[in-house]
Coordinates of C-alpha atoms and ligand atoms in Angstrom, one line a residue:
M1 CA -80.4 154.6 43.7
C2 CA -80.5 151.8 40.8
G3 CA -83.4 149.9 39.3
I4 CA -83.8 146.1 39.4
I5 CA -86.4 143.9 37.8
G6 CA -87.1 140.1 37.7
I7 CA -89.3 137.7 36.1
T8 CA -89.9 133.9 36.3
C9 CA -92.2 132.3 33.7
G10 CA -91.4 128.4 33.6
S11 CA -89.6 127.0 30.5
E12 CA -89.8 128.0 26.7
P13 CA -90.6 131.5 27.9
R14 CA -89.5 132.8 24.4
E15 CA -92.7 131.3 22.9
S16 CA -94.7 133.2 25.6
S17 CA -96.3 136.5 25.4
H18 CA -93.8 137.5 28.3
G19 CA -90.3 136.1 27.3
V20 CA -87.9 136.7 30.0
L21 CA -85.4 138.6 28.4
D22 CA -87.7 141.1 26.5
V23 CA -89.3 141.5 30.0
L24 CA -86.3 142.3 31.4
V25 CA -84.8 144.8 28.4
E26 CA -88.0 146.8 28.3
G27 CA -88.3 147.1 32.0
L28 CA -84.9 148.4 32.6
A29 CA -85.3 150.7 29.8
R30 CA -88.4 152.3 31.9
L31 CA -86.0 152.1 35.2
E32 CA -83.3 153.8 33.6
Y33 CA -84.6 156.9 35.2
R34 CA -83.2 155.6 38.6
G35 CA -79.6 155.6 37.3
Y36 CA -77.8 154.6 33.9
D37 CA -74.1 154.3 34.4
S38 CA -74.4 150.4 33.4
A39 CA -76.8 147.6 33.2
G40 CA -76.9 144.0 33.0
L41 CA -78.8 140.8 33.4
A42 CA -78.7 137.2 34.4
V43 CA -80.8 134.3 33.5
V44 CA -81.1 130.5 34.5
G45 CA -82.4 128.0 32.5
A46 CA -84.8 124.9 32.9
D47 CA -81.7 122.4 33.7
P48 CA -80.4 122.7 37.1
A49 CA -76.9 121.4 36.3
A50 CA -76.6 124.2 33.7
P51 CA -74.4 127.4 34.4
L52 CA -76.6 130.6 34.8
W53 CA -75.9 133.3 31.8
R54 CA -75.0 136.8 32.7
V55 CA -74.1 139.9 30.7
R56 CA -73.2 143.3 31.7
A57 CA -72.0 146.3 30.2
A58 CA -71.1 149.9 31.2
D59 CA -71.2 152.2 28.1
G60 CA -73.0 155.4 29.8
T61 CA -76.5 156.0 28.1
H62 CA -75.7 152.8 25.6
S63 CA -75.4 150.4 28.3
L64 CA -78.5 148.9 28.0
D65 CA -78.5 148.9 24.3
V66 CA -75.3 146.9 24.4
V67 CA -76.8 144.3 27.0
A68 CA -80.0 144.1 24.8
K69 CA -77.8 143.2 21.7
R70 CA -76.1 140.5 23.5
A71 CA -79.4 139.1 25.0
D72 CA -79.4 137.1 21.6
E73 CA -76.9 135.2 23.1
A74 CA -78.9 133.7 25.9
P75 CA -80.1 130.3 26.2
T76 CA -83.3 129.7 24.8
E77 CA -84.7 127.8 27.6
A78 CA -84.3 130.9 30.2
T79 CA -87.0 130.2 33.3
A80 CA -86.1 133.0 35.5
G81 CA -83.7 136.1 35.1
I82 CA -82.9 139.2 37.0
G83 CA -81.9 142.6 35.5
H84 CA -80.3 146.0 36.8
T85 CA -79.5 149.4 35.8
R86 CA -77.1 151.3 38.0
W87 CA -76.4 154.8 39.3
A88 CA -73.0 154.2 40.8
T89 CA -72.4 154.8 44.6
H90 CA -69.4 152.0 45.6
G91 CA -67.1 151.6 43.0
R92 CA -66.8 153.2 39.2
P93 CA -69.2 152.9 36.8
N94 CA -67.7 150.2 34.7
E95 CA -68.5 146.6 33.8
G96 CA -66.8 144.9 36.7
N97 CA -68.7 146.7 39.1
A98 CA -72.4 146.4 36.9
H99 CA -74.6 144.1 38.4
P100 CA -75.6 141.3 38.4
H101 CA -72.7 140.0 40.9
A102 CA -71.8 136.8 41.2
D103 CA -70.6 134.4 43.8
C104 CA -67.4 132.3 43.6
T105 CA -69.2 129.7 41.9
G106 CA -70.7 131.6 39.3
R107 CA -74.0 129.8 40.1
I108 CA -75.6 132.6 42.1
A109 CA -76.4 135.9 40.6
L110 CA -77.9 138.9 42.5
V111 CA -79.1 142.4 41.7
H112 CA -79.4 144.9 44.5
N113 CA -80.7 148.6 45.0
G114 CA -79.6 150.3 48.1
I115 CA -76.3 150.3 50.1
I116 CA -74.8 147.7 52.3
E117 CA -73.3 149.9 55.0
N118 CA -71.5 146.9 56.6
H119 CA -70.1 145.5 53.5
V120 CA -66.2 146.1 54.5
E121 CA -66.6 144.0 57.7
L122 CA -68.8 141.2 55.9
A123 CA -66.1 141.4 53.1
D124 CA -63.3 141.0 55.5
E125 CA -65.0 137.9 57.2
L126 CA -66.0 136.4 53.5
I127 CA -62.3 136.8 52.2
A128 CA -60.9 135.4 55.6
D129 CA -63.1 132.3 54.5
G130 CA -61.5 131.7 51.3
H131 CA -64.2 134.2 49.2
T132 CA -62.7 136.3 46.3
M133 CA -64.3 139.7 45.7
A134 CA -64.5 140.6 42.2
S135 CA -65.9 144.1 42.3
E136 CA -65.4 147.4 44.2
T137 CA -68.9 147.2 45.2
D138 CA -70.9 147.0 48.6
T139 CA -73.3 144.7 46.7
E140 CA -71.0 141.7 45.9
V141 CA -70.6 140.7 49.5
L142 CA -74.6 139.7 49.3
A143 CA -73.9 136.7 46.8
H144 CA -70.7 135.6 48.9
L145 CA -73.0 135.4 51.9
I146 CA -75.5 133.9 50.4
E147 CA -73.4 131.4 49.0
A148 CA -71.7 130.7 52.3
N149 CA -75.1 130.1 54.1
L150 CA -76.3 127.6 51.4
A151 CA -72.8 125.7 51.9
A152 CA -73.4 125.7 55.4
D153 CA -76.3 123.6 55.1
P154 CA -77.0 121.8 52.0
S155 CA -80.7 121.0 52.9
R156 CA -81.2 124.9 52.6
T157 CA -82.9 126.5 49.6
L158 CA -82.1 129.5 48.3
A159 CA -84.6 131.4 50.1
D160 CA -83.3 129.5 53.4
A161 CA -80.0 131.1 52.7
V162 CA -81.4 134.8 51.9
R163 CA -83.0 134.2 55.2
A164 CA -80.0 133.2 57.1
S165 CA -78.1 135.7 55.6
L166 CA -80.3 139.2 55.9
P167 CA -79.6 139.4 59.5
R168 CA -75.9 139.9 58.9
V169 CA -76.7 142.8 57.0
R170 CA -76.7 146.6 57.9
G171 CA -78.4 149.2 55.6
A172 CA -80.7 149.6 53.0
F173 CA -81.5 146.9 50.0
A174 CA -84.1 145.8 47.6
L175 CA -82.5 142.4 46.2
A176 CA -83.3 139.6 43.8
V177 CA -81.4 136.6 43.4
I178 CA -81.1 133.6 41.3
H179 CA -79.3 130.3 41.4
A180 CA -78.5 127.8 38.6
A181 CA -79.5 125.2 40.8
E182 CA -83.3 126.2 41.4
P183 CA -84.7 126.8 37.7
G184 CA -87.9 129.3 37.7
V185 CA -87.0 130.6 41.1
I186 CA -86.1 134.3 41.9
V187 CA -85.9 135.0 45.9
A188 CA -86.5 138.8 46.7
A189 CA -86.1 140.7 49.7
R190 CA -86.1 144.3 50.9
R191 CA -85.3 146.9 53.5
V192 CA -86.0 150.7 53.0
S193 CA -85.6 150.4 49.5
P194 CA -88.6 150.1 47.2
L195 CA -89.8 146.6 45.6
I196 CA -93.4 145.9 44.2
M197 CA -94.3 142.4 42.9
G198 CA -97.2 141.2 40.5
I199 CA -98.3 138.0 39.0
A200 CA -99.9 137.6 35.5
D201 CA -100.3 134.8 32.9
G202 CA -98.6 132.2 35.0
A203 CA -95.6 134.5 35.4
A204 CA -94.3 136.6 38.5
F205 CA -92.4 139.6 38.3
L206 CA -90.6 142.1 40.7
A207 CA -89.3 145.7 40.2
S208 CA -88.0 148.9 41.8
D209 CA -90.9 150.5 40.7
I210 CA -94.5 150.1 38.9
P211 CA -93.6 151.4 35.2
A212 CA -91.0 148.8 34.9
I213 CA -93.7 145.9 35.0
L214 CA -97.0 148.1 34.3
G215 CA -97.5 146.5 30.9
L216 CA -97.8 143.1 32.6
T217 CA -100.6 144.1 35.3
H218 CA -102.3 146.6 37.1
D219 CA -102.2 144.7 40.7
F220 CA -99.0 144.6 42.4
F221 CA -97.9 143.6 46.0
V222 CA -95.9 145.4 48.0
L223 CA -92.9 143.8 50.0
D224 CA -92.6 145.0 53.6
D225 CA -89.5 145.7 55.0
D226 CA -87.5 142.3 56.3
R227 CA -89.6 140.3 54.4
V228 CA -88.2 137.4 51.8
A229 CA -90.4 136.8 48.7
E230 CA -89.9 133.4 46.6
L231 CA -91.2 134.1 43.1
R232 CA -92.0 131.1 41.1
P233 CA -94.1 130.8 37.7
G234 CA -97.9 132.2 38.7
S235 CA -97.1 132.3 42.6
I236 CA -95.3 134.2 45.3
S237 CA -94.7 133.1 48.7
V238 CA -93.5 135.7 51.3
T239 CA -91.8 135.1 54.9
T240 CA -90.2 137.1 57.5
L241 CA -86.7 136.5 58.1
D242 CA -87.2 133.9 60.5
G243 CA -89.4 132.1 57.8
T244 CA -92.9 132.9 59.1
A245 CA -95.5 132.8 56.6
A246 CA -96.1 136.6 55.9
E247 CA -99.0 138.5 53.6
P248 CA -97.7 141.1 51.3
K249 CA -99.9 144.1 50.8
P250 CA -102.1 144.3 47.6
L251 CA -101.7 147.6 45.3
H252 CA -104.0 148.3 42.6
V253 CA -102.7 151.1 40.1
D254 CA -104.8 152.4 37.2
W255 CA -102.1 154.3 35.6
D256 CA -101.8 152.6 31.8
L257 CA -98.7 151.3 30.1
D258 CA -99.0 154.4 27.6
A259 CA -98.4 156.7 30.6
A260 CA -94.9 155.1 31.1
R261 CA -94.1 155.7 27.1
K262 CA -93.4 158.6 25.0
D263 CA -96.8 158.7 23.1
G264 CA -95.4 159.9 20.1
Y265 CA -93.2 162.7 21.8
D266 CA -89.4 163.0 21.2
D267 CA -88.8 162.8 24.6
F268 CA -90.4 162.0 27.7
M269 CA -89.9 165.5 29.1
D270 CA -92.0 167.2 26.2
K271 CA -94.7 164.3 26.8
E272 CA -94.8 165.5 30.5
I273 CA -94.8 168.9 30.0
H274 CA -97.7 168.3 27.8
E275 CA -99.5 166.3 30.6
Q276 CA -99.4 169.0 33.1
P277 CA -103.1 170.4 32.9
T278 CA -104.0 166.7 33.2
A279 CA -101.7 166.5 36.1
V280 CA -103.3 169.8 37.9
A281 CA -106.7 168.7 37.2
D282 CA -106.3 165.3 38.4
T283 CA -104.5 166.3 41.6
L284 CA -107.7 168.8 42.1
R285 CA -110.4 166.3 41.5
D286 CA -112.8 165.2 44.1
R287 CA -111.1 167.1 46.6
V288 CA -113.2 170.3 46.3
L289 CA -117.2 169.9 46.7
P290 CA -119.6 171.9 45.1
D291 CA -120.0 174.2 48.1
G292 CA -116.6 174.6 48.2
T293 CA -115.6 172.5 51.1
L294 CA -112.2 170.9 50.5
V295 CA -112.2 167.1 51.2
L296 CA -108.8 165.2 51.7
D297 CA -110.0 162.5 53.0
E298 CA -106.7 160.8 53.0
V299 CA -104.9 163.3 55.4
R300 CA -105.5 161.4 58.4
I301 CA -104.9 164.5 60.7
T302 CA -108.2 165.5 62.5
N303 CA -109.4 169.1 62.2
D304 CA -108.8 169.6 66.0
E305 CA -105.3 168.7 65.5
L306 CA -105.0 170.9 62.5
A307 CA -106.5 173.7 64.4
A308 CA -104.1 173.1 67.2
I309 CA -101.3 173.5 64.7
D310 CA -98.9 176.6 65.2
N311 CA -96.1 176.4 63.0
V312 CA -95.3 174.6 59.7
F313 CA -91.9 173.5 58.3
V314 CA -91.8 172.4 54.7
V315 CA -88.7 170.1 54.0
A316 CA -87.5 168.9 50.4
C317 CA -84.9 168.6 47.7
G318 CA -84.7 170.3 44.2
S319 CA -88.0 171.1 42.4
S320 CA -89.6 169.9 45.3
F321 CA -88.0 172.4 47.5
H322 CA -89.1 175.0 45.0
A323 CA -92.6 174.0 45.1
G324 CA -92.4 174.0 49.1
L325 CA -91.3 177.6 48.6
M326 CA -94.1 178.7 46.4
A327 CA -96.3 177.0 49.3
K328 CA -94.7 179.1 52.0
Y329 CA -96.4 182.3 50.4
A330 CA -100.1 180.7 50.1
I331 CA -99.9 179.2 53.9
E332 CA -98.7 182.2 55.3
R333 CA -101.4 184.5 53.6
W334 CA -104.6 182.1 53.5
A335 CA -103.9 180.1 56.9
R336 CA -102.0 182.6 58.8
L337 CA -99.3 180.1 59.9
P338 CA -95.7 180.9 60.0
V339 CA -93.9 178.6 57.7
Q340 CA -90.2 178.0 57.1
V341 CA -89.1 176.1 54.0
D342 CA -86.1 173.6 54.5
I343 CA -83.6 171.8 52.2
A344 CA -84.1 168.3 53.7
S345 CA -80.4 167.6 53.9
E346 CA -80.0 170.5 56.1
F347 CA -83.1 170.2 58.3
R348 CA -82.2 166.6 59.5
Y349 CA -78.9 167.9 60.9
R350 CA -79.4 171.2 62.1
D351 CA -81.4 170.6 65.5
P352 CA -84.6 172.1 64.3
V353 CA -87.1 173.2 67.1
L354 CA -90.2 171.4 66.3
D355 CA -93.0 170.0 68.8
S356 CA -96.4 168.5 68.5
R357 CA -98.2 171.7 67.5
T358 CA -95.6 171.8 64.4
L359 CA -96.9 170.3 60.9
V360 CA -94.0 169.0 58.8
I361 CA -94.7 168.6 55.2
G362 CA -92.0 166.4 53.3
V363 CA -92.4 167.0 49.4
S364 CA -91.3 164.4 47.2
Q365 CA -92.2 163.0 43.8
S366 CA -90.8 159.8 44.4
G367 CA -91.6 159.8 48.2
E368 CA -88.0 157.9 48.3
T369 CA -85.7 160.8 48.0
V370 CA -83.3 159.7 51.3
D371 CA -82.9 163.3 52.5
T372 CA -86.3 164.1 52.5
F373 CA -87.2 160.8 54.1
Q374 CA -84.6 161.1 56.7
A375 CA -85.9 164.5 57.6
I376 CA -89.5 163.1 58.2
V377 CA -88.1 160.6 60.3
E378 CA -86.0 163.2 62.7
A379 CA -89.6 165.4 62.4
K380 CA -91.5 162.5 63.8
R381 CA -88.9 161.8 66.4
L382 CA -89.2 165.2 67.6
G383 CA -92.8 164.8 67.8
A384 CA -94.0 167.1 65.0
K385 CA -97.0 166.0 62.8
V386 CA -95.7 164.8 59.3
L387 CA -97.7 165.1 56.2
V388 CA -95.9 164.0 53.2
I389 CA -97.1 165.0 49.4
S390 CA -95.6 162.3 46.9
N391 CA -96.5 161.0 43.4
V392 CA -96.0 157.5 44.4
V393 CA -98.5 155.8 45.9
D394 CA -97.1 153.7 49.0
S395 CA -93.9 155.2 48.7
S396 CA -91.6 154.9 51.8
M397 CA -92.3 158.5 52.8
A398 CA -96.0 157.9 52.3
R399 CA -95.9 154.8 54.8
E400 CA -93.5 156.6 57.4
A401 CA -95.8 159.5 57.5
D402 CA -98.8 160.5 59.7
A403 CA -101.0 161.6 56.6
V404 CA -100.1 161.7 52.9
L405 CA -101.8 163.8 49.9
Y406 CA -100.9 162.4 46.8
T407 CA -100.4 164.3 43.7
R408 CA -102.0 162.4 40.5
A409 CA -99.3 163.6 38.0
G410 CA -99.0 159.8 37.0
P411 CA -95.3 158.1 36.6
E412 CA -92.6 160.7 35.5
I413 CA -89.7 159.3 33.5
G414 CA -87.7 162.5 32.5
V415 CA -85.0 163.1 35.0
A416 CA -86.2 167.0 35.2
A417 CA -89.2 167.2 37.4
T418 CA -92.3 169.0 35.2
K419 CA -95.7 167.5 35.8
T420 CA -94.8 166.3 39.1
H421 CA -93.7 169.8 40.3
V422 CA -97.2 171.5 38.9
A423 CA -98.9 168.6 40.7
Q424 CA -96.7 169.5 43.7
I425 CA -97.5 173.1 43.7
T426 CA -101.3 172.4 43.2
A427 CA -101.3 169.8 46.3
L428 CA -99.6 172.3 48.2
E429 CA -102.4 175.2 47.5
I430 CA -105.1 172.8 48.0
L431 CA -103.4 172.1 51.4
A432 CA -103.0 175.7 52.1
L433 CA -106.8 176.4 51.6
Y434 CA -107.4 173.3 53.6
L435 CA -105.7 175.0 56.6
A436 CA -107.2 178.2 56.1
Q437 CA -110.7 176.4 56.1
A438 CA -109.8 174.2 59.6
R439 CA -108.6 177.6 61.2
E440 CA -111.5 179.6 59.7
T441 CA -108.8 182.4 58.5
L442 CA -110.3 183.2 55.2
S443 CA -113.8 185.1 54.6
P444 CA -116.4 182.9 52.8
T445 CA -116.0 185.4 49.8
E446 CA -112.0 185.0 49.8
A447 CA -112.3 181.5 49.9
R448 CA -115.0 181.3 47.2
D449 CA -113.0 183.5 44.8
L450 CA -109.6 181.4 45.4
L451 CA -111.5 178.1 44.4
S452 CA -113.1 179.4 41.6
A453 CA -109.4 180.7 40.3
M454 CA -108.0 176.9 41.5
G455 CA -110.7 175.5 39.1
A456 CA -109.6 177.7 36.2
L457 CA -105.9 176.4 36.6
P458 CA -106.0 173.5 34.3
G459 CA -107.0 175.4 31.5
K460 CA -104.6 178.3 31.8
V461 CA -101.7 175.7 32.2
A462 CA -103.1 174.1 29.1
D463 CA -102.9 177.6 27.5
A464 CA -99.3 178.0 28.5
V465 CA -98.2 174.8 27.5
A466 CA -99.7 175.5 23.9
R467 CA -97.2 178.1 23.5
A468 CA -94.4 175.8 23.0
G469 CA -93.6 177.6 19.8
A470 CA -93.3 180.7 20.7
V471 CA -90.8 179.9 23.6
H472 CA -88.7 178.0 21.1
T473 CA -88.5 180.9 18.9
V474 CA -87.1 182.8 22.0
A475 CA -84.6 179.9 22.9
E476 CA -83.3 180.0 19.2
A477 CA -82.6 183.6 19.6
Y478 CA -80.5 183.1 23.2
R479 CA -79.0 179.6 21.8
D480 CA -75.4 180.6 21.9
A481 CA -75.8 182.4 25.3
S482 CA -73.7 181.0 27.9
A483 CA -74.8 182.4 31.4
F484 CA -78.3 183.1 32.6
I485 CA -79.4 184.9 35.6
F486 CA -83.2 184.2 36.6
L487 CA -84.7 186.7 38.7
G488 CA -87.9 186.8 40.8
R489 CA -89.5 188.4 43.9
H490 CA -92.4 187.0 46.0
V491 CA -93.8 183.9 44.5
G492 CA -91.7 184.7 41.2
Y493 CA -88.6 184.1 43.4
P494 CA -89.1 180.2 43.7
V495 CA -90.1 180.3 40.1
A496 CA -86.9 181.9 39.0
L497 CA -85.0 179.5 40.9
E498 CA -86.8 176.3 39.5
G499 CA -86.3 177.9 35.7
A500 CA -82.5 178.2 36.5
L501 CA -82.7 174.4 37.9
K502 CA -84.1 173.3 34.7
L503 CA -81.9 175.1 32.4
K504 CA -78.8 173.9 34.3
E505 CA -79.8 170.5 34.6
I506 CA -80.7 169.7 31.3
S507 CA -78.7 172.2 28.9
Y508 CA -75.5 172.4 31.1
L509 CA -75.5 176.0 30.8
R510 CA -74.5 178.6 33.8
A511 CA -78.0 179.5 35.2
E512 CA -78.6 181.3 38.6
G513 CA -81.4 182.3 40.2
F514 CA -81.9 185.1 42.6
P515 CA -84.1 187.1 44.6
A516 CA -84.5 190.4 42.5
G517 CA -84.2 192.5 45.5
E518 CA -80.9 191.0 46.4
L519 CA -79.7 191.9 43.2
K520 CA -77.8 195.2 44.3
H521 CA -76.3 193.2 47.5
G522 CA -73.9 191.4 45.1
P523 CA -75.3 189.4 41.7
I524 CA -75.5 192.4 40.0
A525 CA -71.9 192.5 39.6
L526 CA -72.1 189.6 37.2
I527 CA -74.4 191.6 34.8
E528 CA -72.3 192.9 31.7
P529 CA -73.2 193.4 28.0
G530 CA -74.4 189.9 26.7
T531 CA -75.7 188.5 30.1
V532 CA -78.9 187.1 29.8
V533 CA -81.6 188.0 32.4
V534 CA -84.8 186.1 32.7
G535 CA -87.2 188.2 34.8
V536 CA -90.5 186.5 36.3
A537 CA -92.7 189.7 35.9
T538 CA -96.2 188.7 36.0
R539 CA -98.6 191.0 38.3
T540 CA -98.0 190.0 41.7
P541 CA -98.0 192.7 44.6
V542 CA -94.2 193.5 44.2
W543 CA -94.5 193.6 40.0
E544 CA -93.4 197.8 40.3
K545 CA -90.2 196.6 42.1
M546 CA -89.6 193.9 39.9
I547 CA -89.6 196.2 36.9
S548 CA -87.2 198.4 38.6
N549 CA -85.0 195.6 39.1
V550 CA -85.3 194.8 35.4
A551 CA -84.8 197.9 34.2
E552 CA -81.7 198.3 36.4
V553 CA -80.0 195.1 34.6
K554 CA -81.2 196.4 31.4
S555 CA -79.7 199.7 31.9
R556 CA -76.0 197.6 32.6
G557 CA -76.3 195.9 29.0
A558 CA -78.1 192.9 29.7
S559 CA -80.4 191.3 27.4
V560 CA -83.8 190.9 29.0
I561 CA -86.2 188.2 28.8
V562 CA -89.3 188.5 30.9
V563 CA -92.3 186.3 31.9
A564 CA -95.4 188.5 31.4
D565 CA -99.3 188.2 31.8
D566 CA -100.9 188.3 28.4
G567 CA -101.4 192.1 27.2
D568 CA -98.9 193.6 29.7
D569 CA -97.3 196.0 27.3
E570 CA -95.9 197.9 30.2
T571 CA -93.7 195.1 31.2
A572 CA -93.0 193.9 27.6
R573 CA -91.4 197.5 27.2
H574 CA -88.6 196.8 29.5
A575 CA -87.3 193.4 27.7
D576 CA -85.9 192.2 24.4
A577 CA -88.2 189.2 24.7
V578 CA -91.3 188.0 26.1
L579 CA -92.7 184.9 27.4
W580 CA -96.4 185.3 27.3
V581 CA -98.3 183.7 30.0
P582 CA -102.2 183.7 30.9
A583 CA -103.0 186.3 34.0
T584 CA -104.0 184.3 37.2
E585 CA -104.4 184.9 40.9
P586 CA -101.0 185.9 42.1
L587 CA -100.4 183.2 44.6
F588 CA -101.5 180.7 42.0
S589 CA -98.9 182.4 39.4
P590 CA -96.2 179.8 39.7
L591 CA -98.3 177.0 38.2
V592 CA -98.4 178.7 35.0
D593 CA -95.1 181.0 35.1
V594 CA -93.1 178.0 35.4
V595 CA -94.5 176.5 31.9
P596 CA -92.3 178.3 29.8
L597 CA -89.1 178.3 31.6
Q598 CA -89.5 174.6 31.4
Q599 CA -90.1 174.8 27.7
F600 CA -87.5 177.4 27.4
A601 CA -84.9 174.8 29.1
H602 CA -86.1 171.9 27.0
S603 CA -85.6 174.0 24.0
M604 CA -82.3 175.1 25.1
A605 CA -81.2 171.5 25.7
R606 CA -82.8 170.3 22.2
L607 CA -81.1 173.2 20.4
H608 CA -77.9 172.0 21.9
G609 CA -78.2 168.5 20.8
L610 CA -78.5 167.2 24.6
D611 CA -80.6 164.0 25.7
V612 CA -83.1 165.7 27.8
D613 CA -84.4 163.0 29.5
R614 CA -81.1 161.6 30.6
P615 CA -78.8 164.5 31.8
R616 CA -75.1 163.7 32.6
N617 CA -74.5 162.8 36.4
L618 CA -78.0 162.9 37.2
A619 CA -80.7 160.2 38.3
K620 CA -84.2 160.5 38.8
T621 CA -84.5 159.5 42.6
V622 CA -81.5 160.4 44.6
T623 CA -81.4 157.6 47.2
V624 CA -78.2 158.0 48.7
E625 CA -76.6 161.2 50.8
Ligands
M6R1 O1 -88.5 162.6 44.1 P1 -87.9 164.1 44.9 O2 -89.1 164.9 44.5 O3 -87.7 163.7 46.4 O4 -86.9 164.6 44.2 C1 -86.1 166.0 44.5 C2 -85.2 166.3 43.4 O5 -84.1 165.1 43.5 C3 -85.7 166.6 42.3 O6 -86.9 167.5 42.0 C4 -84.6 167.2 41.3 O7 -84.1 168.2 41.8 C5 -85.1 167.1 39.9 N1 -84.1 166.5 38.8 C6 -85.4 168.4 39.0 O8 -85.6 168.6 38.0

């Protein structure tokens, strides 16, 4: 977890367009989705004899504001700086554990994302050699290890010392280091944790993720595992750990900076809900030829290999898991392949039975979620073909997989997944049809009808999104309710799970999702007068059974809200309130039905005065087990 950033732009940067401190603070604000327990930054000046300057704060969601205010105290001649926003793993979220961490001399400062697995062993050695650890973190040992390697050979540069240190380190890291003795230099390195770099206008910069530095360039470099980069104003040089020159991989990104900003919305979640029609349209774009053939050029699995697949696993977490559950219905129905959908953290430890005829689909917005990443590593080890659905180009999972299908939702900043979730459902539905095409399991007429319905989806999602006002009115009526049960059947079941997850994660209200048919096997005991039940009751093949379940809870005193197709008065008759949506082909309905549930959660959180983009205890990307 955590976000790191760094920039070097020579002396007098405050007069230039990319002032060190401004870039650090703005970039950290755009990285806060990675965690915001604390924030900090450090800069070096132009004089190698001068000390470096460091500020850190651990004031929850206000940490970065505190750091930004104190940035006025920084030396005006800052030539290079590094910054960090933290999601605590080792050590409490307090100022002492906030990054940047310093060595004993206070002249080296370091920021880190990842986990140093052998930090205890390294700390013991360093302490025995006279170093003093000032924090409870796993990270701090790195600063002292680099200090020790610099001291061991005075001819070494900072980059030399980093190269000498990293072979001792076990675990995952993306790190950036500065040294007061080397003005204008940042040394970066990575293993597993993401790190991108860029050059523009005589500056060079790095960050954990693209939005942080999107305003500076659209052309990035990706640092490979076990590479060390030296950033100087306007240049980046990369080596392996033994010092051999290496080339970083170029990466062009078309996103614009506005995509990483709020665009006039009160919060990113609202903005991202409104971007869903575009996310769906962009994910479909260029993938369906006019004659109905699906083209997934980036899927580097041959048609013969696809035709040989005889079973499918989907592995994912959170909202991505729900997208996987939705896809199960489509793949089984259209491609006639058995599908198992697994929570990634369970899959990897349960000795799954896979072979070369198994397709494992890893679904992850970030492509960095450690549980899903490790699940696909395990799947590959067992000989399965691995396809990843990710929103982040060249993410760790995309690199690990045999094939990748990108969702094209643009950067998602709100912690609650919205536009990336509908983009995932879209990509999975495309994949389901693609598998059906390869396996010839659909008649030409069926395939044509489905593709035509798919083409209409961006418009239907836009129609659903436009009804936020009506959803808000329903939320206002239930603002004082404290417990919600979400019910669905068939594809409505994962929609119910997603509705419950959205509500609990941003409004902190008790919300559970159940398959409606399971109600009588236990959960119905929860129903009492005043319980709010949200039923996904659009017209799927099991609509009548769903309506019976709705009637059962209503007769026991529950207040019932239903998601219903436009004009379906029969469904509305069973409910106290209706969230209307445009009707669509049942297997595509999750894309539309989930929208009012996202809006309902958003409205409830706003009505309760909560920060919807930064819910407590959560981080956007979970890179620890
Ligand atoms: O980046 P990923 O798609 O792998 O993330 C998976 C989950 O952590 C994520 O969907 C999480 O559940 C969201 N907060 C849901 O809104």
